[in-house]
Coordinates of C-alpha atoms in Angstrom, one line a residue:
Chain A
M680 CA -5.1 0.9 27.9
T681 CA -2.5 -1.5 27.0
F682 CA -2.0 -4.0 24.2
Q683 CA -3.1 -6.7 26.5
T684 CA -5.9 -8.8 25.2
H685 CA -8.7 -10.4 27.1
D686 CA -9.5 -14.1 27.0
A687 CA -12.5 -15.0 24.9
R688 CA -13.9 -18.5 24.6
I689 CA -15.1 -19.9 21.3
L690 CA -18.7 -21.0 21.8
E691 CA -19.4 -22.1 18.3
V692 CA -17.7 -22.6 15.0
K693 CA -19.9 -22.7 12.0
E694 CA -18.7 -23.3 8.5
L695 CA -20.3 -20.7 6.3
T696 CA -18.5 -21.6 3.0
P697 CA -15.4 -23.7 2.3
R698 CA -13.3 -20.5 3.0
E699 CA -15.2 -18.7 5.7
K700 CA -16.1 -19.7 9.2
L701 CA -18.3 -17.9 11.7
F702 CA -16.9 -17.8 15.3
T703 CA -19.2 -17.1 18.2
L704 CA -17.3 -15.9 21.2
R705 CA -17.7 -14.7 24.7
F706 CA -15.3 -13.2 27.1
V707 CA -14.3 -15.5 29.9
D708 CA -14.5 -12.7 32.5
P709 CA -18.2 -12.0 32.9
E710 CA -17.4 -8.4 33.9
I711 CA -15.6 -7.8 30.6
N712 CA -18.3 -9.5 28.7
R713 CA -20.9 -7.2 30.3
N714 CA -18.9 -4.1 29.5
F715 CA -18.1 -5.0 25.9
K716 CA -20.2 -2.5 24.0
Y717 CA -19.7 -1.9 20.3
K718 CA -21.2 -0.3 17.2
P719 CA -21.9 -1.9 13.8
G720 CA -18.8 -1.3 11.7
Q721 CA -16.3 -1.5 14.5
F722 CA -13.6 -4.1 14.6
V723 CA -11.6 -6.0 17.1
I724 CA -8.0 -7.4 17.1
V725 CA -7.8 -11.1 17.6
D726 CA -4.7 -12.4 19.4
I727 CA -3.7 -16.0 18.8
R728 CA -1.1 -16.2 21.5
G729 CA 2.4 -17.0 20.3
F730 CA 1.4 -16.6 16.6
G731 CA 0.2 -13.0 16.3
E732 CA -2.7 -10.6 15.9
F733 CA -5.1 -9.6 13.2
P734 CA -7.9 -7.1 12.9
I735 CA -11.4 -8.3 12.0
S736 CA -14.7 -6.6 11.9
L737 CA -17.5 -7.6 14.2
C738 CA -20.4 -9.2 12.2
S739 CA -22.8 -9.6 15.1
T740 CA -25.1 -6.9 16.4
P741 CA -24.7 -5.1 19.7
T742 CA -28.5 -5.5 20.2
R743 CA -27.9 -9.2 21.0
E744 CA -25.8 -9.2 24.1
G745 CA -23.7 -11.8 25.7
Y746 CA -21.7 -12.9 22.7
F747 CA -20.1 -11.5 19.6
Q748 CA -19.3 -13.0 16.2
L749 CA -16.5 -12.9 13.8
C750 CA -16.5 -14.1 10.2
V751 CA -13.0 -15.3 9.3
R752 CA -11.9 -16.0 5.8
R753 CA -8.9 -18.1 5.4
V754 CA -6.5 -15.9 3.4
G755 CA -3.2 -16.0 5.3
R756 CA -1.2 -17.5 8.1
M757 CA -3.1 -16.0 11.0
T758 CA -6.6 -16.7 9.6
K759 CA -5.5 -20.3 8.9
Y760 CA -4.6 -20.7 12.6
M761 CA -7.9 -19.2 13.6
Q762 CA -9.8 -21.6 11.4
E763 CA -8.1 -24.5 13.0
L764 CA -9.5 -23.5 16.4
K765 CA -12.4 -25.5 17.9
E766 CA -15.3 -24.8 20.3
G767 CA -13.9 -24.3 23.8
D768 CA -10.6 -22.8 22.6
I769 CA -9.5 -19.5 23.9
V770 CA -8.3 -16.5 21.9
G771 CA -7.3 -13.0 23.0
I772 CA -9.5 -10.1 22.0
R773 CA -8.9 -6.3 22.3
G774 CA -11.1 -3.6 21.1
P775 CA -13.6 -2.6 19.9
Y776 CA -11.8 -0.1 17.7
G777 CA -12.8 2.4 15.0
N778 CA -15.7 4.7 14.6
G779 CA -18.5 2.4 13.4
F780 CA -21.5 3.4 11.4
P781 CA -23.5 6.4 12.7
M782 CA -26.6 4.2 13.5
E783 CA -28.3 6.8 15.6
K784 CA -27.9 9.6 13.1
M785 CA -29.4 7.4 10.4
E786 CA -32.5 6.5 12.5
G787 CA -35.8 7.1 10.6
S788 CA -34.1 6.8 7.2
T789 CA -33.9 4.2 4.5
L790 CA -30.7 2.2 4.5
I791 CA -29.2 0.7 1.4
L792 CA -26.6 -1.9 2.3
V793 CA -24.3 -2.7 -0.6
A794 CA -22.2 -5.8 0.1
G795 CA -19.7 -7.5 -2.1
G796 CA -18.3 -10.9 -1.1
L797 CA -16.8 -10.7 2.4
G798 CA -18.1 -7.2 2.7
M799 CA -21.3 -8.8 3.9
A800 CA -19.7 -9.5 7.3
P801 CA -19.6 -5.9 8.7
L802 CA -22.9 -5.1 7.0
R803 CA -24.6 -8.0 8.7
S804 CA -24.0 -6.2 11.9
V805 CA -25.8 -3.1 10.5
L806 CA -28.6 -5.3 9.0
W807 CA -29.4 -7.1 12.2
Y808 CA -29.1 -3.9 14.3
A809 CA -31.6 -2.2 12.0
L810 CA -34.0 -5.2 12.1
D811 CA -33.7 -5.6 15.8
T812 CA -34.2 -1.9 16.7
G813 CA -36.9 -1.3 14.0
K814 CA -35.9 2.3 13.9
Y815 CA -35.3 2.5 10.1
E816 CA -37.7 3.3 7.4
N817 CA -36.7 0.7 4.8
I818 CA -33.7 -1.6 4.6
Y819 CA -32.3 -2.6 1.2
L820 CA -29.6 -5.2 1.0
F821 CA -27.8 -5.5 -2.4
Y822 CA -25.5 -8.4 -2.2
G823 CA -23.1 -9.5 -4.9
T824 CA -21.3 -12.8 -4.7
K825 CA -19.3 -15.0 -7.0
A826 CA -21.4 -18.2 -6.6
Y827 CA -24.2 -19.7 -4.6
E828 CA -21.7 -21.5 -2.4
D829 CA -20.0 -18.1 -1.6
I830 CA -23.1 -16.5 -0.2
L831 CA -22.2 -15.7 3.4
F832 CA -24.9 -16.2 6.0
R833 CA -26.8 -18.0 3.3
E834 CA -29.7 -19.2 5.4
E835 CA -30.2 -15.7 6.9
V836 CA -30.0 -14.0 3.5
I837 CA -32.3 -16.4 1.8
H838 CA -34.7 -16.2 4.7
L839 CA -34.8 -12.4 4.3
L840 CA -35.1 -12.8 0.6
K841 CA -38.3 -14.8 1.2
H842 CA -39.8 -13.1 4.2
G843 CA -38.0 -9.8 4.6
E844 CA -40.7 -7.7 3.0
D845 CA -42.8 -8.0 6.2
M846 CA -39.9 -6.3 8.1
K847 CA -39.5 -3.7 5.3
C848 CA -36.2 -5.5 4.4
H849 CA -35.7 -5.9 0.7
V850 CA -33.0 -8.2 -0.3
K851 CA -31.5 -8.4 -3.8
L852 CA -28.8 -10.8 -4.9
A853 CA -26.4 -10.9 -7.8
Y854 CA -24.2 -13.8 -8.6
E855 CA -21.5 -14.3 -11.2
V856 CA -21.3 -18.1 -11.6
E857 CA -24.4 -19.9 -12.7
S858 CA -25.5 -23.0 -10.7
P859 CA -28.8 -24.9 -10.3
S860 CA -29.3 -23.3 -6.9
C861 CA -28.9 -19.8 -8.3
I862 CA -31.2 -20.5 -11.2
Y863 CA -33.8 -21.9 -8.8
L864 CA -33.6 -18.7 -6.7
E865 CA -33.7 -16.5 -9.8
K866 CA -36.8 -18.3 -11.0
G867 CA -38.5 -17.7 -7.7
Y868 CA -37.4 -14.2 -7.0
S869 CA -36.7 -12.5 -10.3
P870 CA -35.8 -9.7 -10.7
R871 CA -34.5 -9.6 -7.1
V872 CA -32.0 -12.4 -7.9
C873 CA -30.0 -12.0 -11.1
K874 CA -26.8 -13.0 -12.8
G875 CA -24.4 -10.1 -12.9
V876 CA -22.6 -7.8 -10.5
V877 CA -23.8 -5.9 -7.6
T878 CA -24.3 -2.7 -9.6
D879 CA -26.9 -4.5 -11.8
L880 CA -29.1 -4.6 -8.7
F881 CA -29.5 -0.8 -8.9
R882 CA -31.4 -1.1 -12.2
G883 CA -34.8 0.4 -11.8
E884 CA -34.3 1.5 -8.2
N885 CA -34.8 5.0 -7.2
F886 CA -34.6 6.4 -3.7
D887 CA -35.8 9.3 -1.8
V888 CA -32.4 10.8 -1.6
E889 CA -33.3 13.2 1.2
N890 CA -34.0 10.3 3.5
T891 CA -31.6 7.6 2.4
Y892 CA -28.2 6.5 3.5
A893 CA -26.0 4.0 1.6
L894 CA -23.5 1.8 3.4
I895 CA -21.0 0.0 1.3
C896 CA -18.5 -2.7 2.0
G897 CA -16.7 -4.9 -0.5
P898 CA -13.5 -5.5 -2.5
P899 CA -11.6 -2.3 -3.5
V900 CA -12.7 -2.5 -7.1
M901 CA -16.3 -2.4 -6.1
Y902 CA -16.5 1.1 -4.6
K903 CA -16.0 3.1 -7.7
F904 CA -18.8 1.5 -9.5
V905 CA -21.3 1.4 -6.6
I906 CA -20.6 5.0 -5.8
K907 CA -21.3 6.0 -9.4
E908 CA -24.7 4.3 -9.2
L909 CA -25.5 6.2 -6.0
L910 CA -24.3 9.5 -7.3
D911 CA -26.3 9.0 -10.5
R912 CA -29.3 8.9 -8.3
K913 CA -28.2 12.2 -6.7
L914 CA -27.4 10.7 -3.3
S915 CA -25.2 13.2 -1.4
P916 CA -21.5 12.2 -0.8
G917 CA -22.2 12.8 2.9
R918 CA -24.8 10.1 2.9
I919 CA -22.6 7.4 1.4
Y920 CA -20.8 5.5 4.0
M921 CA -18.2 2.8 3.4
T922 CA -16.0 0.7 5.5
L923 CA -12.4 0.2 4.5
E924 CA -9.6 -2.2 5.0
R925 CA -6.0 -1.5 5.7
R926 CA -3.2 -3.3 7.4
M927 CA -4.2 -2.3 10.9
R928 CA -1.5 -3.7 13.3
C929 CA -2.2 -1.7 16.5
G930 CA -5.8 -0.6 15.9
V931 CA -5.2 2.6 17.9
G932 CA -3.3 5.0 15.6
K933 CA 0.3 4.3 16.5
C934 CA 1.8 1.8 14.1
G935 CA 1.2 3.9 11.0
H936 CA 0.3 1.1 8.5
C937 CA -3.2 2.4 7.9
I938 CA -2.3 6.0 7.2
V939 CA -4.0 7.3 4.1
G940 CA -4.3 10.7 2.5
T941 CA -2.0 13.5 1.4
S942 CA -0.3 16.5 2.9
T943 CA -3.7 18.1 3.7
S944 CA -5.6 15.1 4.8
I945 CA -3.7 12.4 6.6
K946 CA -6.1 9.9 8.3
Y947 CA -5.7 6.7 10.2
V948 CA -8.1 4.1 8.9
C949 CA -8.1 2.4 12.3
K950 CA -9.2 5.3 14.4
D951 CA -10.6 7.9 12.0
G952 CA -12.4 5.1 10.2
P953 CA -12.8 2.3 9.2
V954 CA -16.1 4.0 8.2
F955 CA -15.7 7.0 6.0
T956 CA -18.2 9.0 3.9
Y957 CA -17.7 9.4 0.2
W958 CA -17.0 13.1 0.9
D959 CA -14.0 11.9 3.0
A960 CA -12.9 9.9 0.0
L961 CA -13.2 13.0 -2.3
S962 CA -11.1 15.0 0.1
T963 CA -8.6 12.3 1.1
R964 CA -6.7 10.8 -1.8
G965 CA -5.8 7.2 -1.5
L966 CA -8.8 6.3 0.6
I967 CA -10.4 4.3 -2.1
Chain B
M1152 CA 12.0 30.3 31.5
R1153 CA 14.6 30.3 34.2
Y1154 CA 18.2 31.0 33.2
V1155 CA 21.3 30.1 35.1
K1156 CA 25.0 30.0 34.2
L1157 CA 27.3 27.0 34.4
S1158 CA 30.9 27.9 34.2
Q1159 CA 33.4 25.7 32.3
E1160 CA 35.3 24.7 35.5
N1161 CA 32.1 23.5 37.1
F1162 CA 30.9 21.5 34.1
E1163 CA 32.7 18.3 35.0
E1164 CA 31.1 18.2 38.4
F1165 CA 27.7 19.0 37.0
F1166 CA 28.1 16.3 34.5
N1167 CA 29.1 13.7 37.1
S1168 CA 26.2 14.7 39.3
L1169 CA 23.8 13.8 36.5
K1170 CA 24.6 10.2 37.0
R1171 CA 22.6 10.2 40.1
W1172 CA 19.4 10.7 38.0
G1173 CA 19.9 7.8 35.7
K1174 CA 22.0 6.2 33.0
L1175 CA 23.7 8.8 30.9
Y1176 CA 23.6 8.8 27.1
A1177 CA 25.4 11.4 24.9
P1178 CA 26.5 11.8 21.3
V1179 CA 29.8 9.9 20.7
K1180 CA 31.8 9.8 17.5
K1181 CA 32.2 6.4 16.0
G1182 CA 34.1 6.4 12.7
N1183 CA 32.5 9.0 10.6
I1184 CA 29.1 9.0 12.4
Y1185 CA 27.7 10.1 15.7
S1186 CA 25.4 8.1 17.9
F1187 CA 23.9 8.4 21.3
Q1188 CA 25.8 6.0 23.5
H1189 CA 26.2 5.3 27.2
V1190 CA 29.0 7.5 28.5
E1191 CA 30.8 7.7 31.8
N1192 CA 33.1 10.6 31.2
S1193 CA 32.4 13.9 29.6
S1194 CA 35.6 13.4 27.5
E1195 CA 33.7 10.8 25.5
I1196 CA 31.1 13.3 24.3
A1197 CA 31.3 14.9 20.9
F1198 CA 30.0 18.3 21.9
D1199 CA 30.2 19.7 18.4
Y1200 CA 28.4 16.8 16.7
T1201 CA 26.1 17.5 13.7
R1202 CA 23.5 14.8 14.0
T1203 CA 23.5 11.2 15.2
M1204 CA 22.5 8.6 12.7
L1205 CA 19.6 7.3 14.7
P1206 CA 17.5 10.0 16.4
L1207 CA 16.2 9.9 20.0
K1208 CA 13.3 7.6 19.1
K1209 CA 15.6 4.6 19.6
F1210 CA 15.3 5.2 23.3
F1211 CA 11.5 5.3 23.3
V1212 CA 10.4 3.2 20.4
K1213 CA 13.2 0.8 20.2
P1214 CA 14.2 -0.8 16.9
R1215 CA 13.2 -4.1 18.3
D1216 CA 10.9 -3.7 21.3
E1217 CA 9.6 -6.5 23.5
M1218 CA 6.0 -5.7 24.5
L1219 CA 4.6 -8.8 26.1
K1220 CA 5.9 -12.2 27.3
L1221 CA 3.8 -15.3 27.0
K1222 CA 4.1 -17.6 30.0
G1223 CA 1.8 -20.5 30.7
G1224 CA -0.6 -19.2 28.1
K1225 CA -0.9 -15.7 29.6
W1226 CA 0.7 -12.5 28.4
E1227 CA 2.8 -10.6 30.9
E1228 CA 3.9 -7.1 30.5
S1229 CA 7.6 -6.7 29.7
N1230 CA 9.9 -5.1 32.2
G1231 CA 9.7 -1.4 33.0
A1232 CA 11.9 1.4 31.9
E1233 CA 15.2 2.4 33.6
P1234 CA 15.8 6.1 34.2
I1235 CA 17.9 7.7 31.5
I1236 CA 19.4 11.0 30.8
L1237 CA 19.8 12.1 27.3
F1238 CA 22.6 14.7 27.3
G1239 CA 23.4 16.9 24.3
V1240 CA 20.1 16.8 22.4
H1241 CA 19.7 19.2 19.5
S1242 CA 16.7 21.4 19.2
C1243 CA 15.4 19.6 16.1
D1244 CA 15.4 16.3 17.9
I1245 CA 13.5 17.8 20.8
H1246 CA 10.9 18.9 18.3
G1247 CA 11.0 15.4 16.8
L1248 CA 10.3 13.9 20.2
E1249 CA 7.4 16.2 20.7
I1250 CA 5.8 15.0 17.4
L1251 CA 6.2 11.4 18.7
D1252 CA 4.7 12.4 22.0
K1253 CA 1.6 13.6 20.2
V1254 CA 1.1 10.2 18.6
Y1255 CA 2.2 7.9 21.4
L1256 CA 0.7 9.9 24.3
A1257 CA -2.6 10.5 22.6
E1258 CA -5.4 8.3 23.9
P1259 CA -5.1 5.4 24.1
V1260 CA -1.7 6.0 25.5
D1261 CA 1.1 3.7 24.5
P1262 CA 2.2 2.3 27.9
Y1263 CA 5.8 1.5 26.8
Y1264 CA 6.5 4.8 25.3
K1265 CA 4.9 6.7 28.3
R1266 CA 6.9 4.8 30.8
R1267 CA 10.2 5.5 29.1
R1268 CA 9.3 9.1 28.5
E1269 CA 8.5 9.6 32.2
N1270 CA 11.8 8.0 33.1
S1271 CA 13.9 10.2 30.9
I1272 CA 15.6 13.6 31.3
I1273 CA 16.3 15.6 28.2
I1274 CA 19.3 18.0 28.3
G1275 CA 19.6 20.0 25.1
I1276 CA 22.7 21.6 23.7
S1277 CA 23.1 24.4 21.2
C1278 CA 24.5 23.4 17.8
M1279 CA 25.9 24.8 14.6
P1280 CA 24.1 23.7 11.4
D1281 CA 25.8 21.9 8.5
E1282 CA 24.9 21.8 4.8
Y1283 CA 22.0 19.3 5.4
C1284 CA 20.1 21.3 8.1
F1285 CA 16.9 23.0 7.1
C1286 CA 15.5 23.3 10.6
K1287 CA 15.2 27.1 10.6
S1288 CA 12.6 27.2 7.9
L1289 CA 10.5 24.7 9.9
G1290 CA 10.9 26.7 13.1
T1291 CA 12.6 23.8 14.8
D1292 CA 16.0 25.3 15.2
F1293 CA 15.1 26.6 18.7
A1294 CA 13.3 24.7 21.4
M1295 CA 10.9 26.5 23.7
H1296 CA 9.8 23.4 25.5
G1297 CA 10.3 19.7 25.5
F1298 CA 13.5 19.7 27.5
D1299 CA 14.5 19.7 31.2
L1300 CA 17.7 21.7 30.7
F1301 CA 19.1 23.4 27.6
L1302 CA 22.8 24.3 27.5
H1303 CA 23.9 27.2 25.3
E1304 CA 27.5 27.6 24.5
L1305 CA 29.2 30.7 26.0
P1306 CA 32.9 31.6 25.7
D1307 CA 33.5 30.6 29.3
G1308 CA 30.8 28.1 30.0
W1309 CA 27.1 27.5 29.4
L1310 CA 24.0 29.5 29.6
V1311 CA 21.4 27.1 30.9
R1312 CA 17.7 27.4 30.3
V1313 CA 15.7 25.5 32.8
G1314 CA 12.6 24.1 31.1
S1315 CA 10.8 21.9 33.5
V1316 CA 10.3 21.1 37.2
K1317 CA 12.6 18.1 36.8
G1318 CA 15.2 20.4 35.3
H1319 CA 14.7 22.8 38.1
E1320 CA 15.3 20.1 40.7
I1321 CA 18.6 19.1 39.0
A1322 CA 19.7 22.7 39.1
W1323 CA 18.6 23.0 42.7
E1324 CA 20.6 20.0 43.8
N1325 CA 23.7 21.6 42.1
E1326 CA 23.0 25.1 43.2
E1327 CA 26.5 25.8 44.2
L1328 CA 27.7 25.0 40.7
F1329 CA 25.5 27.6 39.1
E1330 CA 25.7 31.4 39.0
N1331 CA 23.5 34.2 37.9
V1332 CA 23.5 35.1 34.2
T1333 CA 25.1 38.5 33.5
E1334 CA 24.4 41.0 30.7
E1335 CA 27.5 39.9 29.0
D1336 CA 26.3 36.3 29.0
F1337 CA 23.1 37.3 27.4
H1338 CA 25.1 39.3 24.8
H1339 CA 27.1 36.2 24.0
F1340 CA 24.0 34.1 23.9
R1341 CA 22.4 36.4 21.4
E1342 CA 25.5 36.6 19.3
F1343 CA 25.7 32.8 19.1
E1344 CA 22.1 32.4 18.2
E1345 CA 22.4 35.0 15.4
K1346 CA 25.5 33.3 14.1
R1347 CA 23.7 29.9 14.2
A1348 CA 20.6 31.2 12.5
N1349 CA 22.7 32.8 9.7
S1350 CA 24.6 29.6 9.1
V1351 CA 21.5 27.5 8.0
K1352 CA 22.1 27.3 4.3
R1353 CA 19.2 25.1 3.2
S1354 CA 15.7 26.3 3.5
L1355 CA 12.3 24.7 2.8
N1356 CA 9.8 26.9 1.1
K1357 CA 6.7 25.9 3.1
E1358 CA 4.4 28.6 1.8
G1359 CA 1.2 26.8 0.9
L1360 CA 3.2 23.5 0.8
A1361 CA 0.5 21.2 2.0
D1362 CA -1.9 22.3 -0.7
I1363 CA 0.7 22.4 -3.4
L1364 CA 1.7 18.9 -2.7
D1365 CA -1.9 17.8 -2.7
L1366 CA -2.4 19.4 -6.1
A1367 CA 0.7 17.8 -7.4
F1368 CA -0.4 14.2 -6.8
D1369 CA 0.3 13.3 -10.4
S1370 CA 3.5 15.4 -10.7
P1371 CA 6.2 13.9 -13.0
V1372 CA 8.7 14.7 -10.3
W1373 CA 7.5 11.8 -8.2
K1374 CA 8.0 9.5 -11.2
K1375 CA 11.5 10.9 -11.7
Y1376 CA 12.5 10.2 -8.1
E1377 CA 10.8 6.9 -8.0
R1378 CA 13.4 5.7 -10.5
I1379 CA 16.3 7.2 -8.4
C1380 CA 15.1 6.0 -5.1
L1381 CA 16.4 2.6 -4.0
G1382 CA 13.4 1.9 -1.8
C1383 CA 15.8 0.9 1.0
G1384 CA 13.8 2.6 3.8
N1385 CA 16.9 4.2 5.2
C1386 CA 15.2 7.6 5.4
N1387 CA 12.5 6.0 7.6
M1388 CA 14.9 4.5 10.0
V1389 CA 16.9 7.7 10.6
C1390 CA 13.9 10.0 10.7
P1391 CA 13.1 11.3 14.1
T1392 CA 9.3 11.4 13.4
C1393 CA 8.9 8.1 11.3
R1394 CA 7.4 5.6 13.7
C1395 CA 5.7 2.8 11.7
Y1396 CA 6.1 -0.5 13.4
E1397 CA 5.4 -4.1 12.7
V1398 CA 4.3 -6.6 15.4
C1399 CA 5.2 -10.3 15.5
D1400 CA 5.2 -13.1 18.0
L1401 CA 8.4 -15.1 18.4
W1402 CA 8.9 -18.3 20.3
V1403 CA 11.7 -18.3 22.9
N1404 CA 11.3 -22.0 23.6
A1405 CA 8.5 -24.6 23.5
Y1406 CA 6.5 -22.9 26.3
E1407 CA 7.4 -19.2 26.1
A1408 CA 6.9 -16.6 23.4
V1409 CA 7.4 -12.9 23.1
R1410 CA 5.4 -10.3 21.2
V1411 CA 7.8 -7.8 19.8
R1412 CA 7.4 -4.7 17.6
R1413 CA 10.1 -3.5 15.3
Y1414 CA 10.6 -0.6 13.0
D1415 CA 8.8 -0.8 9.7
S1416 CA 9.2 1.3 6.7
C1417 CA 6.6 2.7 4.3
F1418 CA 9.1 1.9 1.5
M1419 CA 8.7 -1.8 2.0
E1420 CA 6.3 -3.5 -0.3
T1421 CA 4.6 -5.2 2.6
H1422 CA 3.7 -1.9 4.3
G1423 CA 0.4 -1.5 2.5
L1424 CA -0.4 -5.2 1.9
V1425 CA -3.5 -6.6 3.4
A1426 CA -4.9 -10.1 3.8
G1427 CA -5.6 -11.8 0.5
G1428 CA -2.7 -10.1 -1.2
H1429 CA -4.2 -6.7 -2.1
N1430 CA -1.7 -3.9 -1.8
F1431 CA -2.8 -0.3 -1.3
R1432 CA 0.6 1.0 -2.1
A1433 CA 1.8 -1.5 -4.6
T1434 CA 4.4 0.6 -6.6
R1435 CA 7.5 2.4 -5.5
L1436 CA 5.9 5.6 -6.9
D1437 CA 3.0 5.2 -4.4
R1438 CA 5.4 4.6 -1.5
F1439 CA 7.8 7.4 -2.4
R1440 CA 5.0 9.9 -2.7
H1441 CA 3.4 8.6 0.5
R1442 CA 6.4 9.4 2.6
Y1443 CA 6.5 12.9 1.3
Y1444 CA 2.8 13.3 2.1
C1445 CA 3.2 11.9 5.5
K1446 CA 6.2 14.1 6.4
N1447 CA 4.6 17.2 5.0
Y1448 CA 1.2 16.8 6.4
F1449 CA 0.4 20.1 8.0
D1450 CA -1.2 19.9 11.4
P1451 CA -2.6 23.3 12.3
E1452 CA -1.7 22.7 15.9
S1453 CA 1.8 21.4 15.6
G1454 CA 3.0 22.1 12.0
F1455 CA 4.7 19.7 9.7
N1456 CA 5.8 16.1 10.5
C1457 CA 9.3 17.0 9.6
V1458 CA 11.9 18.8 11.7
G1459 CA 14.5 19.6 9.1
C1460 CA 17.3 17.6 10.8
G1461 CA 18.7 16.5 7.5
R1462 CA 19.2 12.9 8.3
C1463 CA 17.2 11.6 5.4
D1464 CA 19.5 13.5 3.1
E1465 CA 22.8 12.6 4.7
F1466 CA 22.0 8.9 5.0
C1467 CA 20.2 8.5 1.6
P1468 CA 22.4 6.1 -0.5
A1469 CA 20.8 7.6 -3.6
K1470 CA 21.6 11.2 -2.5
I1471 CA 17.9 12.3 -2.8
E1472 CA 17.5 15.7 -1.2
H1473 CA 14.2 16.2 0.7
V1474 CA 14.0 20.0 0.1
K1475 CA 15.1 19.6 -3.6
V1476 CA 12.3 17.1 -4.2
L1477 CA 9.7 19.4 -2.7
D1478 CA 11.0 22.4 -4.6
E1479 CA 10.9 20.5 -7.8
V1480 CA 7.3 19.4 -7.2
R1481 CA 6.4 23.1 -6.4
E1482 CA 8.1 24.3 -9.6
G1483 CA 6.4 21.6 -11.6
L1484 CA 3.1 23.1 -10.9
Q1485 CA 3.9 26.5 -12.2

């Protein structure tokens, strides 16, 4: 294993929101493409040659082979370069890295996906994996966004909001900024669409805690509040999974930027995570 | 372990024979500090040095390290490693290197580090501690492995412990220079070791340390030192086990670029910064405490991430003492 990356061609660039673009990629070498296996929750390192590397989670599902997708928000220098790329351009990719969500372990259970903003990206991988395999009891998606325009994968989410029940997929949306589109959605799908924050979506919901897993991804401030809702419903800390972000430079546990924890519990987010349980967070200070 | 003796009169010849195996580096005195430098003659070596400013990591994870070269849109691996001999390495530094090995040689192996490690020969030398050393309490004052040869000072030469096949081959090639170890030599060896062990003044109380530190997350001692610490990151640079690095691409000309990694420090504000401006270790308090947690993480297999070399104390411009901080944190809990 080296830090060499493999050429991947951008097949499609789709503007999801004014800030986020969805890149569909495929490795140029068919052999590498065939062997590229990943799990929901894992990430890759994107290499824009001559400019640098950045880590990003995979937002496509391994059940759909032949391509993979990355949702890139423009937040810094590297993501700005990335967003300027067009169909047909080449980037380097190495990975996949990290542990990913334990999809097999959770088979037969109900999944509660709690996404905040960009946190929808890694959870989309779980969502589609669960829908494609059909091995899960029920799938709940609680998704909190700022405004209607910020809803990532809007068409997919709204499609599932309308027709998901047939696939035992229950979508709930919370938005903060009112707009005609949101009010329209709210009228049609109240109380599944409401103004508020993601924790408001838990109101009135109770789960069979023995057979439920929660998977969370969102901004750092979100975790504490979402976890409280889950614990209030007596969900075990071992059944609460969350995927975390740190400055992962190498992705393989060498560069030290993603080290968290204290003298009894040092962990590398890039290789011990980025998926951790709430129990990990209880026993590893600084994780959330 | 295999033991042989190298007499003082044969030392020069032995030393010169080492050059056959690679480029020789040894501690050299420059002004008031010591550093590992390329040497041609044994007269350049400071045999009685205390500690070099930069530890051995500078040979394996370089301060500025070229990883890949971009030519015609493709990355090429940078050049390989030249064979080197590190002569006169202290036991604590050998332990430090073993901690780095654990990280860099763990799967997936870091190819640059591995290549350099495979092309290096480590020749240890016995030392006398100074006021900064606290290696004895961490069990790093004596190296049982991690070296090819280890030279222990005797009144009339050196007792040599042969620690690896490579070390054995070096001894083999110079067989005529070595003699058998006598009872008297062992006596001197033991005497020296006892004297050395008794000269370590500073000691780290590591009894339950990992748990105590964990419990003392909100200790006022961190807050006290946060105000004293300059946040310069010197301790990271000189630490034999600190290894954080940053990666960046640099353009050489319009068509060529290089990907380099360079030392990073957990005292820098950018260390915990992620895209979008969120910083997971935003304050100096967070960063100061983090370093102590990282150094004192207790791995059941290999112990602490600190080898007690005393560099962080000696080269701290704010005169913060590692052991004192930890003792104060411990006292603060009682």
